[in-house]
Tab-separated table of C-alpha atoms in Angstrom:
chain	number	residue	atom	x	y	z
H	10	MET	CA	14.940	-44.472	12.958
H	11	MET	CA	18.220	-46.227	12.306
H	12	MET	CA	18.072	-45.471	8.589
H	13	LYS	CA	20.450	-43.365	6.538
H	14	MET	CA	19.022	-40.104	5.275
H	15	ASN	CA	19.471	-38.891	1.734
H	16	LYS	CA	21.235	-35.619	1.011
H	17	GLY	CA	18.098	-33.917	-0.296
H	18	LEU	CA	16.579	-30.903	1.387
H	19	PHE	CA	14.407	-31.796	4.386
H	20	SER	CA	11.231	-29.741	4.289
H	21	SER	CA	8.925	-29.350	7.233
H	22	LEU	CA	5.711	-28.843	5.357
H	23	LEU	CA	4.186	-26.726	8.026
H	24	VAL	CA	1.473	-25.124	5.943
H	25	LEU	CA	0.639	-21.932	7.747
H	26	ALA	CA	-2.182	-19.475	7.242
H	27	VAL	CA	-0.990	-15.905	6.937
H	28	THR	CA	-3.158	-13.704	9.104
H	29	SER	CA	-4.459	-10.380	7.930
H	30	THR	CA	-2.269	-7.470	8.822
H	31	PRO	CA	-2.772	-3.732	9.274
H	32	PHE	CA	-0.006	-2.936	6.795
H	33	ALA	CA	-0.812	-0.743	3.801
H	34	PHE	CA	-0.185	-2.543	0.533
H	35	THR	CA	1.682	-0.837	-2.289
H	36	ASN	CA	-0.143	-1.167	-5.583
H	37	VAL	CA	1.984	-1.644	-8.674
H	38	SER	CA	0.532	0.016	-11.730
H	39	ALA	CA	1.377	-1.156	-15.221
H	40	ASN	CA	1.258	0.903	-18.351
H	41	ASN	CA	1.853	-2.098	-20.563
H	42	SER	CA	-0.253	-5.146	-21.292
H	43	SER	CA	-0.411	-7.350	-18.231
H	44	SER	CA	-0.637	-11.062	-17.692
H	45	GLU	CA	-2.471	-12.740	-14.855
H	46	SER	CA	-0.169	-15.305	-13.291
H	47	LYS	CA	-1.226	-18.251	-11.190
H	48	GLN	CA	-1.754	-17.621	-7.498
H	49	PRO	CA	1.709	-17.198	-5.941
H	50	SER	CA	2.958	-19.331	-3.092
H	51	TYR	CA	6.157	-19.175	-1.101
H	52	SER	CA	8.540	-20.938	1.260
H	53	LEU	CA	10.221	-19.493	4.338
H	54	VAL	CA	13.772	-20.825	4.426
H	55	VAL	CA	15.115	-21.277	7.956
H	56	LYS	CA	18.765	-21.778	8.814
H	57	GLY	CA	20.451	-22.487	12.134
H	58	PHE	CA	22.717	-19.694	13.371
H	59	ASP	CA	24.893	-19.304	16.458
H	60	TRP	CA	21.967	-17.790	18.370
H	61	GLY	CA	19.294	-20.147	16.995
H	62	PRO	CA	17.109	-20.501	13.889
H	63	SER	CA	16.162	-17.536	11.711
H	64	VAL	CA	14.291	-17.021	8.454
H	65	HIS	CA	16.973	-15.806	6.064
H	66	LYS	CA	15.307	-16.360	2.692
H	67	ILE	CA	11.892	-16.377	1.098
H	68	VAL	CA	11.407	-18.370	-2.101
H	69	LEU	CA	8.456	-16.994	-4.068
H	70	ASN	CA	6.780	-19.278	-6.596
H	71	THR	CA	5.417	-16.784	-9.105
H	72	GLY	CA	3.522	-19.292	-11.213
H	73	SER	CA	5.023	-17.559	-14.260
H	74	THR	CA	8.336	-17.450	-16.087
H	75	ILE	CA	9.951	-14.191	-14.946
H	76	GLN	CA	12.626	-12.197	-16.765
H	77	GLY	CA	15.527	-11.910	-14.345
H	78	ASN	CA	16.627	-8.519	-15.666
H	79	THR	CA	13.360	-6.976	-14.464
H	80	LEU	CA	14.133	-7.933	-10.862
H	81	ALA	CA	15.596	-5.396	-8.445
H	82	LYS	CA	16.579	-5.462	-4.790
H	83	ASP	CA	13.527	-3.347	-3.972
H	84	SER	CA	11.048	-5.222	-6.164
H	85	PHE	CA	9.435	-6.461	-2.962
H	86	LYS	CA	8.906	-5.416	0.625
H	87	ILE	CA	8.739	-8.020	3.379
H	88	LEU	CA	6.652	-7.619	6.519
H	89	ALA	CA	6.983	-10.148	9.334
H	90	GLU	CA	4.851	-10.998	12.353
H	91	ARG	CA	5.452	-13.470	15.184
H	92	ASN	CA	2.888	-14.662	17.696
H	93	TYR	CA	3.721	-16.773	20.737
H	94	PRO	CA	2.329	-17.490	24.212
H	95	MET	CA	3.652	-15.460	27.137
H	96	PHE	CA	3.071	-15.633	30.869
H	97	ASN	CA	2.779	-12.816	33.402
H	98	PHE	CA	4.268	-14.068	36.658
H	99	ASP	CA	2.838	-11.151	38.639
H	100	THR	CA	-0.760	-11.853	37.635
H	101	GLN	CA	-0.203	-15.573	36.965
H	102	SER	CA	-1.956	-15.222	33.629
H	103	SER	CA	-1.168	-16.062	30.019
H	104	TYR	CA	-1.231	-13.609	27.153
H	105	ASP	CA	-0.197	-13.438	23.505
H	106	GLY	CA	3.263	-12.124	22.685
H	107	PHE	CA	3.688	-10.285	19.399
H	108	ASP	CA	6.561	-8.947	17.295
H	109	SER	CA	6.299	-7.265	13.918
H	110	GLY	CA	8.391	-5.264	11.508
H	111	SER	CA	9.755	-5.017	8.000
H	112	ARG	CA	12.709	-7.197	7.013
H	113	SER	CA	15.817	-5.725	5.435
H	114	ILE	CA	16.443	-7.200	1.984
H	115	ASN	CA	20.004	-7.952	0.861
H	116	ASN	CA	19.413	-9.450	-2.554
H	117	THR	CA	16.723	-10.675	-4.935
H	118	TYR	CA	17.346	-13.184	-7.721
H	119	LEU	CA	15.972	-16.058	-9.776
H	120	SER	CA	16.430	-19.425	-8.091
H	121	ASP	CA	15.274	-22.995	-7.921
H	122	GLU	CA	12.509	-23.981	-5.509
H	123	GLU	CA	15.023	-24.425	-2.671
H	124	GLY	CA	16.488	-20.925	-2.986
H	125	ASN	CA	19.655	-21.766	-4.903
H	126	LYS	CA	20.602	-18.982	-7.309
H	127	LEU	CA	20.209	-19.777	-11.015
H	128	ASP	CA	22.492	-18.555	-13.758
H	129	LYS	CA	19.578	-18.148	-16.149
H	130	GLN	CA	17.746	-15.273	-17.778
H	131	THR	CA	14.284	-16.515	-16.848
H	132	GLY	CA	12.757	-18.593	-14.083
H	133	GLN	CA	9.656	-19.351	-12.047
H	134	TYR	CA	11.097	-18.884	-8.556
H	135	ILE	CA	12.372	-15.679	-6.965
H	136	THR	CA	14.505	-15.797	-3.838
H	137	ILE	CA	14.556	-12.806	-1.506
H	138	GLU	CA	17.557	-12.836	0.836
H	139	MET	CA	17.152	-10.967	4.119
H	140	SER	CA	19.496	-9.741	6.820
H	141	VAL	CA	19.641	-11.644	10.095
H	142	HIS	CA	21.129	-10.658	13.437
H	143	PRO	CA	21.241	-12.138	16.953
H	144	ASP	CA	18.931	-9.365	18.177
H	145	LEU	CA	16.430	-9.492	15.298
H	146	ALA	CA	13.388	-11.075	16.920
H	147	THR	CA	11.199	-10.930	13.812
H	148	ALA	CA	13.584	-13.311	12.017
H	149	SER	CA	13.600	-15.980	14.728
H	150	THR	CA	11.381	-19.055	14.588
H	151	PHE	CA	11.825	-19.712	18.325
H	152	ASN	CA	10.767	-17.950	21.486
H	153	PHE	CA	12.207	-18.783	24.888
H	154	ASP	CA	9.240	-19.556	27.122
H	155	LEU	CA	10.025	-18.331	30.633
H	156	GLN	CA	7.259	-20.480	32.102
H	157	THR	CA	8.583	-23.778	30.766
H	158	PHE	CA	12.162	-22.505	30.408
H	159	THR	CA	12.359	-24.046	26.949
H	160	ASN	CA	12.500	-22.880	23.354
H	161	GLN	CA	9.192	-23.139	21.526
H	162	TYR	CA	8.180	-22.583	17.922
H	163	VAL	CA	6.367	-19.332	17.185
H	164	ASP	CA	3.523	-18.732	14.743
H	165	LEU	CA	5.033	-16.883	11.783
H	166	GLN	CA	3.106	-14.664	9.396
H	167	TYR	CA	4.929	-13.084	6.464
H	168	THR	CA	3.534	-10.683	3.893
H	169	ILE	CA	5.313	-10.181	0.568
H	170	ILE	CA	4.436	-6.861	-1.052
H	171	GLN	CA	5.292	-6.339	-4.706
H	172	GLN	CA	6.566	-2.790	-5.182
H	173	LYS	CA	7.712	-2.862	-8.806
H	174	ALA	CA	6.277	-4.499	-11.883
H	175	LEU	CA	8.066	-7.485	-13.390
H	176	LYS	CA	7.859	-9.018	-16.841
H	177	ASP	CA	7.383	-12.593	-17.896
H	178	ALA	CA	9.235	-14.293	-20.737
H	179	ALA	CA	6.681	-13.045	-23.262
H	180	GLY	CA	7.081	-9.449	-22.132
H	181	ASN	CA	3.802	-9.282	-20.254
H	182	VAL	CA	3.715	-7.234	-17.054
H	183	ILE	CA	3.420	-9.192	-13.803
H	184	ASN	CA	2.067	-7.121	-10.933
H	185	ASP	CA	-0.027	-9.518	-8.865
H	186	LEU	CA	2.572	-11.208	-6.648
H	187	THR	CA	1.596	-9.538	-3.371
H	188	THR	CA	0.582	-12.252	-0.932
H	189	THR	CA	-2.630	-12.318	1.076
H	190	GLN	CA	-3.880	-14.170	4.117
H	191	GLU	CA	-4.932	-17.052	1.875
H	192	THR	CA	-1.526	-17.440	0.232
H	193	PRO	CA	-0.237	-20.974	0.883
H	194	HIS	CA	3.308	-21.365	2.102
H	195	THR	CA	5.683	-23.876	3.634
H	196	VAL	CA	8.661	-23.713	5.980
H	197	ILE	CA	11.946	-25.255	4.869
H	198	GLU	CA	14.257	-25.906	7.834
H	199	GLN	CA	17.367	-26.011	5.724
H	200	SER	CA	19.922	-26.796	8.410
H	201	ILE	CA	18.391	-30.102	9.456
H	202	ASP	CA	18.105	-31.656	6.012
H	203	LYS	CA	20.742	-34.315	6.748
H	204	PHE	CA	19.206	-35.566	9.989
H	205	ASP	CA	16.727	-38.299	10.742
H	206	LEU	CA	14.313	-36.726	13.228
H	207	THR	CA	12.197	-39.765	14.012
H	208	GLY	CA	14.282	-41.386	16.741
H	209	LYS	CA	12.390	-42.641	19.798
H	210	PHE	CA	13.673	-44.757	22.653
H	211	ASP	CA	11.653	-46.218	25.521
H	212	TYR	CA	13.322	-47.359	28.719
H	213	LYS	CA	11.989	-48.758	31.977
H	214	ASP	CA	14.107	-47.559	34.874
H	215	ALA	CA	14.045	-49.563	38.100
H	216	LYS	CA	13.778	-46.367	40.144
H	217	TYR	CA	12.126	-43.802	37.873
H	218	GLY	CA	9.781	-45.989	35.838
H	219	ASP	CA	9.026	-45.475	32.157
H	220	ILE	CA	11.256	-42.958	30.395
H	221	ALA	CA	10.789	-41.916	26.770
H	222	LEU	CA	13.614	-40.155	24.941
H	223	THR	CA	13.627	-38.741	21.435
H	224	TYR	CA	16.657	-38.149	19.269
H	225	ALA	CA	17.982	-36.907	15.953
H	226	SER	CA	20.771	-38.668	14.115
H	227	TYR	CA	23.004	-38.285	11.104
H	228	LEU	CA	24.645	-41.280	9.474
H	229	PRO	CA	26.574	-40.542	6.283
H	230	ASP	CA	27.327	-43.152	3.667
H	231	THR	CA	30.112	-45.246	5.129
H	232	ASP	CA	31.522	-46.808	1.956
H	233	GLY	CA	32.273	-49.888	4.032
H	234	LYS	CA	34.332	-48.101	6.675
H	235	LYS	CA	33.428	-47.655	10.323
H	236	LEU	CA	32.778	-44.107	11.448
H	237	PRO	CA	33.314	-42.310	14.749
H	238	LEU	CA	30.190	-41.199	16.608
H	239	ILE	CA	29.816	-37.640	17.916
H	240	ILE	CA	27.167	-37.271	20.625
H	241	TRP	CA	25.731	-33.879	21.570
H	242	LEU	CA	23.645	-33.336	24.712
H	243	HIS	CA	21.467	-30.231	24.635
H	244	GLY	CA	20.957	-27.547	27.258
H	245	ALA	CA	17.902	-27.069	29.461
H	246	GLY	CA	16.211	-24.844	26.881
H	247	GLU	CA	16.087	-27.586	24.271
H	248	GLY	CA	14.239	-30.228	26.247
H	249	GLY	CA	10.977	-31.631	24.909
H	250	THR	CA	9.876	-34.155	22.316
H	251	ASP	CA	10.786	-32.331	19.099
H	252	PRO	CA	14.406	-33.075	18.107
H	253	ARG	CA	14.412	-30.097	15.751
H	254	ILE	CA	14.645	-27.860	18.800
H	255	ALA	CA	17.685	-29.773	20.066
H	256	LEU	CA	19.340	-29.285	16.665
H	257	LEU	CA	18.440	-25.645	16.082
H	258	GLY	CA	18.329	-24.116	19.569
H	259	ASN	CA	22.122	-24.073	19.272
H	260	ARG	CA	23.864	-24.651	15.942
H	261	VAL	CA	24.298	-28.377	16.535
H	262	THR	CA	23.802	-28.975	12.815
H	263	ALA	CA	27.408	-27.776	12.431
H	264	LEU	CA	28.539	-31.223	13.585
H	265	ALA	CA	27.240	-32.693	10.319
H	266	GLU	CA	28.750	-29.992	8.114
H	267	ASP	CA	32.007	-30.247	6.182
H	268	ALA	CA	33.869	-27.815	8.456
H	269	VAL	CA	33.678	-30.412	11.256
H	270	GLN	CA	33.249	-33.637	9.302
H	271	LYS	CA	36.522	-33.162	7.406
H	272	PHE	CA	38.562	-33.796	10.557
H	273	PHE	CA	36.905	-37.161	11.149
H	274	GLY	CA	36.816	-38.415	7.570
H	275	ASP	CA	33.023	-38.441	8.077
H	276	ALA	CA	31.322	-39.074	11.407
H	277	ALA	CA	27.923	-40.149	12.631
H	278	VAL	CA	26.111	-37.687	14.900
H	279	LEU	CA	23.619	-38.544	17.652
H	280	VAL	CA	21.567	-35.862	19.422
H	281	PRO	CA	19.449	-37.335	22.253
H	282	GLN	CA	16.646	-35.241	23.731
H	283	THR	CA	15.130	-35.447	27.189
H	284	PRO	CA	11.463	-34.504	27.670
H	285	THR	CA	12.476	-32.325	30.636
H	286	PHE	CA	16.130	-31.551	31.456
H	287	TRP	CA	19.199	-33.684	32.076
H	288	MET	CA	19.720	-32.396	35.619
H	289	ASN	CA	16.285	-33.638	36.704
H	290	ASN	CA	16.666	-35.610	39.942
H	291	GLY	CA	13.417	-37.493	39.357
H	292	THR	CA	11.126	-35.050	41.151
H	293	GLY	CA	11.181	-32.346	38.488
H	294	GLN	CA	13.776	-30.430	40.495
H	295	TYR	CA	17.434	-29.782	39.771
H	296	THR	CA	19.871	-32.286	41.197
H	297	GLN	CA	21.748	-31.336	44.350
H	298	ASP	CA	24.332	-34.109	44.167
H	299	GLY	CA	25.145	-34.729	40.487
H	300	SER	CA	22.653	-37.541	39.950
H	301	SER	CA	20.155	-37.630	37.080
H	302	MET	CA	17.033	-39.666	36.479
H	303	TYR	CA	18.194	-40.083	32.867
H	304	THR	CA	21.612	-41.684	33.421
H	305	ASN	CA	20.553	-45.275	32.777
H	306	ALA	CA	18.093	-44.396	30.011
H	307	LEU	CA	20.628	-42.305	28.113
H	308	THR	CA	23.307	-44.957	28.497
H	309	ALA	CA	20.910	-47.549	27.105
H	310	LEU	CA	19.914	-45.306	24.190
H	311	ILE	CA	23.520	-44.687	23.158
H	312	LYS	CA	24.480	-48.348	23.405
H	313	GLN	CA	21.376	-49.431	21.496
H	314	TYR	CA	22.098	-46.924	18.721
H	315	VAL	CA	25.670	-48.185	18.438
H	316	LYS	CA	24.457	-51.795	18.418
H	317	ASP	CA	21.832	-51.119	15.758
H	318	ASN	CA	24.503	-49.476	13.595
H	319	LYS	CA	27.379	-51.784	14.480
H	320	THR	CA	28.440	-52.186	10.866
H	321	ASP	CA	28.833	-48.409	10.526
H	322	ILE	CA	30.093	-47.127	13.900
H	323	ASP	CA	33.521	-47.642	15.433
H	324	PRO	CA	32.957	-48.427	19.148
H	325	LYS	CA	36.471	-47.197	19.933
H	326	ARG	CA	35.723	-43.678	18.696
H	327	ILE	CA	32.618	-42.511	20.547
H	328	TYR	CA	32.769	-38.887	21.698
H	329	ILE	CA	30.346	-37.189	24.079
H	330	GLY	CA	29.803	-33.510	24.740
H	331	GLY	CA	27.171	-30.869	25.207
H	332	CYS	CA	26.376	-27.485	26.655
H	333	SER	CA	25.308	-26.333	30.116
H	334	ASN	CA	22.795	-28.995	31.245
H	335	GLY	CA	24.251	-31.198	28.523
H	336	GLY	CA	27.765	-30.450	29.743
H	337	PHE	CA	26.668	-31.640	33.174
H	338	MET	CA	25.249	-34.778	31.623
H	339	SER	CA	28.477	-35.403	29.717
H	340	LEU	CA	30.369	-35.660	33.010
H	341	ASN	CA	27.540	-37.687	34.521
H	342	MET	CA	27.861	-40.171	31.657
H	343	LEU	CA	31.644	-40.366	31.966
H	344	LEU	CA	31.315	-41.220	35.642
H	345	ALA	CA	28.651	-43.848	34.928
H	346	ASN	CA	30.599	-45.305	31.984
H	347	PRO	CA	34.279	-44.457	32.543
H	348	ASN	CA	35.559	-47.004	30.025
H	349	TYR	CA	33.049	-46.430	27.229
H	350	PHE	CA	33.796	-43.059	25.639
H	351	ALA	CA	36.967	-42.193	23.738
H	352	ALA	CA	36.786	-38.499	24.714
H	353	ALA	CA	34.499	-35.730	25.922
H	354	TYR	CA	34.042	-32.062	25.022
H	355	PRO	CA	31.700	-30.352	27.538
H	356	SER	CA	31.088	-26.597	27.397
H	357	ALA	CA	29.655	-24.284	30.079
H	358	GLU	CA	29.133	-27.490	32.048
H	359	ALA	CA	26.915	-27.243	35.098
H	360	TYR	CA	28.423	-30.034	37.215
H	361	LEU	CA	29.425	-28.496	40.545
H	362	ASP	CA	32.966	-29.411	41.492
H	363	THR	CA	31.848	-30.141	45.063
H	364	TRP	CA	29.780	-33.042	43.734
H	365	LEU	CA	32.949	-34.745	42.504
H	366	THR	CA	34.698	-36.941	45.053
H	367	ASN	CA	38.364	-37.830	44.821
H	368	LYS	CA	37.261	-41.224	43.518
H	369	ASP	CA	35.319	-39.449	40.774
H	370	ILE	CA	38.406	-37.451	39.830
H	371	ALA	CA	40.348	-40.710	39.664
H	372	LYS	CA	37.712	-42.080	37.266
H	373	LEU	CA	37.895	-39.018	35.028
H	374	LYS	CA	41.604	-38.262	34.963
H	375	ASN	CA	42.516	-40.802	32.294
H	376	ILE	CA	39.660	-39.862	29.949
H	377	PRO	CA	40.581	-37.292	27.265
H	378	ILE	CA	38.445	-34.224	28.040
H	379	TRP	CA	38.447	-30.718	26.572
H	380	PHE	CA	36.437	-28.218	28.622
H	381	THR	CA	35.273	-24.828	27.310
H	382	ALA	CA	33.839	-21.980	29.387
H	383	ALA	CA	33.712	-18.185	29.653
H	384	GLY	CA	34.329	-15.900	32.598
H	385	ALA	CA	31.319	-13.763	31.639
H	386	ASP	CA	28.990	-16.706	32.260
H	387	GLN	CA	26.263	-15.515	34.640
H	388	THR	CA	24.362	-18.817	34.543
H	389	VAL	CA	27.100	-21.251	35.536
H	390	ASP	CA	29.827	-19.961	37.837
H	391	THR	CA	33.049	-21.294	36.325
H	392	SER	CA	34.813	-20.773	39.660
H	393	LYS	CA	32.547	-23.441	41.150
H	394	ASN	CA	32.382	-25.797	38.180
H	395	THR	CA	34.882	-26.161	35.365
H	396	THR	CA	37.865	-24.262	36.758
H	397	PRO	CA	38.309	-26.164	40.050
H	398	THR	CA	37.448	-29.468	38.363
H	399	TYR	CA	40.100	-28.903	35.702
H	400	LYS	CA	42.694	-27.972	38.328
H	401	ARG	CA	41.923	-31.097	40.362
H	402	LEU	CA	42.268	-33.287	37.279
H	403	ILE	CA	45.623	-31.740	36.389
H	404	ALA	CA	46.813	-32.113	39.990
H	405	ALA	CA	45.767	-35.778	39.842
H	406	GLY	CA	48.039	-36.265	36.839
H	407	ALA	CA	45.507	-36.170	33.986
H	408	PRO	CA	47.620	-36.570	30.824
H	409	ASN	CA	45.089	-35.398	28.234
H	410	VAL	CA	42.699	-32.893	29.791
H	411	HIS	CA	42.406	-29.362	28.407
H	412	TYR	CA	40.448	-26.239	29.267
H	413	SER	CA	39.805	-23.287	26.967
H	414	TYR	CA	38.770	-20.308	29.064
H	415	PHE	CA	37.396	-17.188	27.368
H	416	ASP	CA	36.650	-13.862	29.012
H	417	THR	CA	33.529	-13.284	26.904
H	418	VAL	CA	31.649	-14.893	24.024
H	419	LEU	CA	32.130	-12.822	20.874
H	420	ASP	CA	31.134	-13.243	17.258
H	421	LEU	CA	34.344	-14.196	15.476
H	422	SER	CA	32.812	-14.421	11.993
H	423	GLY	CA	33.051	-10.675	11.384
H	424	GLN	CA	29.407	-10.629	10.277
H	425	TYR	CA	27.703	-9.266	13.377
H	426	ALA	CA	28.570	-6.139	15.334
H	427	LYS	CA	27.131	-4.582	18.462
H	428	GLY	CA	25.461	-1.901	16.338
H	429	LYS	CA	24.336	1.666	17.044
H	430	GLY	CA	27.644	2.974	15.762
H	431	ASP	CA	29.699	0.355	17.572
H	432	ASN	CA	31.380	-1.900	15.016
H	433	SER	CA	33.116	-4.107	17.566
H	434	PRO	CA	32.149	-7.815	17.474
H	435	TYR	CA	28.732	-8.693	18.799
H	436	GLU	CA	28.899	-10.052	22.349
H	437	TYR	CA	26.685	-13.030	23.091
H	438	ASN	CA	25.385	-14.129	26.459
H	439	GLY	CA	28.461	-15.181	28.438
H	440	HIS	CA	26.928	-18.598	29.060
H	441	TRP	CA	27.019	-19.452	25.376
H	442	SER	CA	30.655	-20.568	25.166
H	443	TRP	CA	29.507	-23.560	23.104
H	444	ILE	CA	29.364	-21.151	20.139
H	445	TYR	CA	33.151	-21.361	20.052
H	446	VAL	CA	32.975	-25.160	20.197
H	447	LEU	CA	30.438	-25.619	17.400
H	448	ASN	CA	32.389	-23.180	15.210
H	449	ASN	CA	35.635	-24.991	16.067
H	450	GLU	CA	37.130	-21.726	17.312
H	451	VAL	CA	38.751	-23.392	20.321
H	452	SER	CA	42.491	-24.062	20.285
H	453	ASN	CA	44.230	-22.722	23.416
H	454	ASP	CA	44.619	-24.430	26.769
H	455	TYR	CA	44.015	-22.811	30.158
H	456	ASN	CA	47.566	-21.433	30.160
H	457	GLY	CA	46.875	-19.583	26.914
H	458	LYS	CA	49.139	-21.826	24.860
H	459	PRO	CA	47.955	-23.919	21.887
H	460	VAL	CA	46.942	-27.497	22.534
H	461	LYS	CA	49.260	-29.763	20.565
H	462	VAL	CA	49.120	-33.338	19.333
H	463	GLU	CA	52.456	-34.815	18.287
H	464	GLY	CA	53.940	-31.336	18.316
H	465	LYS	CA	51.288	-29.800	16.071
H	466	ALA	CA	48.813	-27.171	17.277
H	467	VAL	CA	45.232	-28.389	16.916
H	468	THR	CA	41.698	-27.117	17.292
H	469	LEU	CA	39.193	-28.867	19.530
H	470	MET	CA	37.648	-30.808	16.643
H	471	GLU	CA	41.052	-31.823	15.288
H	472	TRP	CA	41.998	-33.044	18.755
H	473	LEU	CA	38.708	-34.892	19.206
H	474	ALA	CA	39.089	-36.702	15.894
H	475	LYS	CA	42.491	-38.038	16.987
H	476	GLN	CA	41.199	-39.644	20.187
H	477	SER	CA	40.603	-43.382	20.259
H	478	LYS	CA	40.330	-46.068	22.921
């Protein structure tokens, strides 16, 4: 797994069968000569968003050369279905969950096979862009399973209905692009195209026995220079053996995008995944003292990855962070390896302050740490976790520890509103303060004043990039 990935689009060729649906199909009549095109096929293009992955485009392979000027926004109608397992806790029985509905179309245009718009008059591929929203279930490729308390992939079925006739390059009418249950299609998980998803690490723990971890990684071309390493530890909902879930459950892919990478002059990214959850005490239960069965295994994984990529990674610039369960594990790793990491950036961290002894505070106080949390968090009580821990570190004389405290978690992009006539910013679950971190929208300290480095105000990612052992 220690290979460098190319920059091409990573496609999960999950060939899915589209089930029959009860929807009425709109027939397109043609009063001109018509041409029978090849059987159409299509790709669902998935992108990671602040709330998780959503289908935001469909790329239709028409099998013909289509005139772009015959395309219109309403040339097609899109119907979506999702199926996923559910569990009734009252009856202790499983049943099939189901969502369905039409998707709102924003734009339709000629494109290449990956959905990139073409500045041409004719083309074989048509991209249909659709609206997405944090509350739009039919767009999401994940469902949160309340029985396992993890995100799981759903079974997606999309139906593309042609509503208006198109013309090919020869002027023939094309009216047979409506998909059926036999129409082949693929899923392109666009946001993870830079990552190697094949990482596996086996460890034999003296106390807990055999432990198998999976991981995703991103290693850009180094051009002979050594790169910093950014480590992200996922929350409880992203545990399992499929690193895609750890990347997409929260928008962790942002760490490999230019908006973050530019501060580091390129950085490697490592996203370890536990098969259960980081706070597992070894019995399948949540820790009651801050210990984790994965401490030694995760330490070994990180050090092995750095060793295997020693020509590319700067051991003096290794940064660790994560959300919720992963925020807990970030502190756990700092305590286990107080001299290893250059800095940490935990958010909504679930490490109870009462688990930290004065000796632990002494270990942590000289490590650069930037905490992020929100008062609206109903999952982790900041008054029992981050807030008292931060205050103890400051009282102990910590010279480079910061804490960005938000009242709520709001969409700051301006793209998503509460809706139903309320145009104020969409409010996310108060636990999801890591949205601010991954969007690099964190800049103020606990006192409300900007964090500064050498007199200059910085964001969290700017600050992180400046830390070195």
